[in-house]
PDB file of C-alpha atoms in Angstrom:
ATOM      1  CA  MET A   1      15.077  -0.713  10.016  1.00 95.00           C
ATOM      2  CA  ARG A   2      14.279  -0.082   6.357  1.00 97.00           C
ATOM      3  CA  LEU A   3      10.841   1.310   5.536  1.00 98.00           C
ATOM      4  CA  LEU A   4       9.373   1.513   2.051  1.00 98.00           C
ATOM      5  CA  LEU A   5       6.549   4.057   1.797  1.00 98.00           C
ATOM      6  CA  ILE A   6       4.247   4.118  -1.218  1.00 97.00           C
ATOM      7  CA  SER A   7       0.769   5.328  -2.082  1.00 96.00           C
ATOM      8  CA  ASP A   8      -1.594   6.018  -4.959  1.00 95.00           C
ATOM      9  CA  THR A   9      -0.339   3.290  -7.258  1.00 95.00           C
ATOM     10  CA  HIS A  10      -3.636   3.353  -9.226  1.00 94.00           C
ATOM     11  CA  LEU A  11      -2.768   0.198 -11.159  1.00 94.00           C
ATOM     12  CA  PRO A  12      -3.507  -0.524 -13.939  1.00 90.00           C
ATOM     13  CA  ARG A  13      -5.185   2.824 -14.680  1.00 87.00           C
ATOM     14  CA  ARG A  14      -2.253   5.243 -14.402  1.00 86.00           C
ATOM     15  CA  ALA A  15       0.516   2.725 -15.050  1.00 87.00           C
ATOM     16  CA  LYS A  16       0.606  -0.882 -16.193  1.00 91.00           C
ATOM     17  CA  ARG A  17       2.978  -2.087 -13.455  1.00 93.00           C
ATOM     18  CA  LEU A  18       5.023  -0.952 -10.507  1.00 96.00           C
ATOM     19  CA  PRO A  19       8.470   0.427 -11.378  1.00 96.00           C
ATOM     20  CA  GLN A  20      11.247  -2.166 -11.433  1.00 96.00           C
ATOM     21  CA  ALA A  21      13.290  -0.074  -8.985  1.00 97.00           C
ATOM     22  CA  LEU A  22      10.456  -0.261  -6.439  1.00 97.00           C
ATOM     23  CA  LEU A  23      10.046  -4.028  -6.928  1.00 97.00           C
ATOM     24  CA  ALA A  24      13.776  -4.473  -6.359  1.00 97.00           C
ATOM     25  CA  GLU A  25      13.497  -2.700  -2.991  1.00 97.00           C
ATOM     26  CA  LEU A  26      10.625  -4.846  -1.660  1.00 96.00           C
ATOM     27  CA  PRO A  27      12.780  -7.696  -0.310  1.00 95.00           C
ATOM     28  CA  ARG A  28      15.218  -5.202   1.236  1.00 97.00           C
ATOM     29  CA  ALA A  29      12.520  -3.427   3.256  1.00 98.00           C
ATOM     30  CA  ASP A  30      11.654  -4.587   6.747  1.00 98.00           C
ATOM     31  CA  VAL A  31       8.221  -2.990   6.463  1.00 98.00           C
ATOM     32  CA  VAL A  32       6.294  -1.765   3.423  1.00 98.00           C
ATOM     33  CA  PHE A  33       3.569   0.853   3.927  1.00 98.00           C
ATOM     34  CA  HIS A  34       0.959   1.499   1.234  1.00 98.00           C
ATOM     35  CA  ALA A  35      -1.311   4.457   1.994  1.00 97.00           C
ATOM     36  CA  GLY A  36      -4.197   3.598  -0.305  1.00 96.00           C
ATOM     37  CA  ASP A  37      -5.535   3.994  -3.815  1.00 95.00           C
ATOM     38  CA  TRP A  38      -4.304   0.601  -4.930  1.00 96.00           C
ATOM     39  CA  VAL A  39      -7.267   0.328  -7.343  1.00 95.00           C
ATOM     40  CA  ASP A  40      -6.673  -3.385  -8.044  1.00 95.00           C
ATOM     41  CA  THR A  41      -6.276  -6.422  -5.808  1.00 97.00           C
ATOM     42  CA  ASP A  42      -3.374  -7.742  -7.914  1.00 96.00           C
ATOM     43  CA  THR A  43      -1.123  -5.025  -6.486  1.00 96.00           C
ATOM     44  CA  LEU A  44      -2.122  -5.950  -2.936  1.00 98.00           C
ATOM     45  CA  ASP A  45      -1.460  -9.635  -3.679  1.00 98.00           C
ATOM     46  CA  LEU A  46       1.940  -8.789  -5.159  1.00 97.00           C
ATOM     47  CA  LEU A  47       3.031  -6.669  -2.202  1.00 98.00           C
ATOM     48  CA  GLU A  48       1.758  -9.250   0.290  1.00 97.00           C
ATOM     49  CA  SER A  49       3.738 -11.996  -1.429  1.00 97.00           C
ATOM     50  CA  ARG A  50       7.004 -10.033  -1.707  1.00 96.00           C
ATOM     51  CA  SER A  51       7.057  -8.037   1.529  1.00 97.00           C
ATOM     52  CA  ARG A  52       8.337  -9.176   4.902  1.00 97.00           C
ATOM     53  CA  ARG A  53       5.608  -7.099   6.495  1.00 98.00           C
ATOM     54  CA  LEU A  54       2.951  -5.032   4.733  1.00 98.00           C
ATOM     55  CA  ILE A  55       0.890  -2.321   6.384  1.00 98.00           C
ATOM     56  CA  GLY A  56      -1.778  -0.986   4.078  1.00 98.00           C
ATOM     57  CA  VAL A  57      -5.037   0.919   4.069  1.00 98.00           C
ATOM     58  CA  TYR A  58      -7.695   1.498   1.453  1.00 97.00           C
ATOM     59  CA  GLY A  59      -8.081   4.808  -0.332  1.00 95.00           C
ATOM     60  CA  ASN A  60     -11.004   6.726  -1.742  1.00 92.00           C
ATOM     61  CA  ASN A  61     -10.539   5.136  -5.186  1.00 92.00           C
ATOM     62  CA  ASP A  62     -10.521   1.573  -3.858  1.00 95.00           C
ATOM     63  CA  GLY A  63     -13.573  -0.607  -4.342  1.00 95.00           C
ATOM     64  CA  PRO A  64     -15.311  -3.158  -2.137  1.00 98.00           C
ATOM     65  CA  GLU A  65     -12.794  -5.985  -2.691  1.00 98.00           C
ATOM     66  CA  LEU A  66      -9.934  -3.900  -1.303  1.00 98.00           C
ATOM     67  CA  ARG A  67     -12.076  -2.406   1.447  1.00 97.00           C
ATOM     68  CA  THR A  68     -12.908  -5.868   2.765  1.00 98.00           C
ATOM     69  CA  ARG A  69      -9.206  -6.772   2.921  1.00 98.00           C
ATOM     70  CA  LEU A  70      -7.763  -3.498   4.231  1.00 98.00           C
ATOM     71  CA  PRO A  71      -8.624  -1.115   7.061  1.00 98.00           C
ATOM     72  CA  GLU A  72      -9.321   2.583   6.651  1.00 95.00           C
ATOM     73  CA  VAL A  73      -6.634   3.355   9.251  1.00 96.00           C
ATOM     74  CA  ALA A  74      -3.702   1.133  10.273  1.00 98.00           C
ATOM     75  CA  TYR A  75      -1.393   1.513  13.263  1.00 98.00           C
ATOM     76  CA  ALA A  76       1.915  -0.187  13.982  1.00 97.00           C
ATOM     77  CA  GLU A  77       4.658   0.106  16.547  1.00 97.00           C
ATOM     78  CA  LEU A  78       8.104  -0.422  15.048  1.00 97.00           C
ATOM     79  CA  ASP A  79      11.209  -0.301  17.211  1.00 96.00           C
ATOM     80  CA  GLY A  80       9.350   1.721  19.825  1.00 96.00           C
ATOM     81  CA  LEU A  81       7.973   4.276  17.349  1.00 97.00           C
ATOM     82  CA  ARG A  82       4.251   4.471  16.633  1.00 98.00           C
ATOM     83  CA  PHE A  83       3.107   4.829  13.036  1.00 97.00           C
ATOM     84  CA  GLY A  84      -0.295   5.445  11.534  1.00 96.00           C
ATOM     85  CA  ALA A  85      -1.360   5.138   7.917  1.00 97.00           C
ATOM     86  CA  VAL A  86      -4.481   6.654   6.398  1.00 96.00           C
ATOM     87  CA  HIS A  87      -5.607   7.888   2.996  1.00 95.00           C
ATOM     88  CA  GLU A  88      -7.869  10.857   2.440  1.00 79.00           C
ATOM     89  CA  THR A  89     -11.503  10.164   3.187  1.00 67.00           C
ATOM     90  CA  GLY A  90     -13.127  12.400   0.580  1.00 69.00           C
ATOM     91  CA  PRO A  91     -15.030  11.156  -2.452  1.00 68.00           C
ATOM     92  CA  ALA A  92     -13.103   9.834  -5.454  1.00 63.00           C
ATOM     93  CA  ARG A  93     -14.616  12.589  -7.604  1.00 69.00           C
ATOM     94  CA  GLY A  94     -15.396  16.176  -6.782  1.00 60.00           C
TER      95      GLY A  94
END
């Protein structure tokens, strides 16, 4: 099983787009995990459309649109192993 683990993409604030190397790996991964701080819904839409299975959570920099679509904590069992994904729960500033 191929896992792709990413977090803190902060698009489009810290970068304009995801790296091409990462995009090339999306169809090869059985499961993609994103551990929060997406910042924009376009990134979530992109990963949902290109991933076989996406497990994601919202982060402390994610606004209401992402928080309505993603849980704070996500759990999955993959090939008999249990996984959990969570982002920090502190404030975005301070």
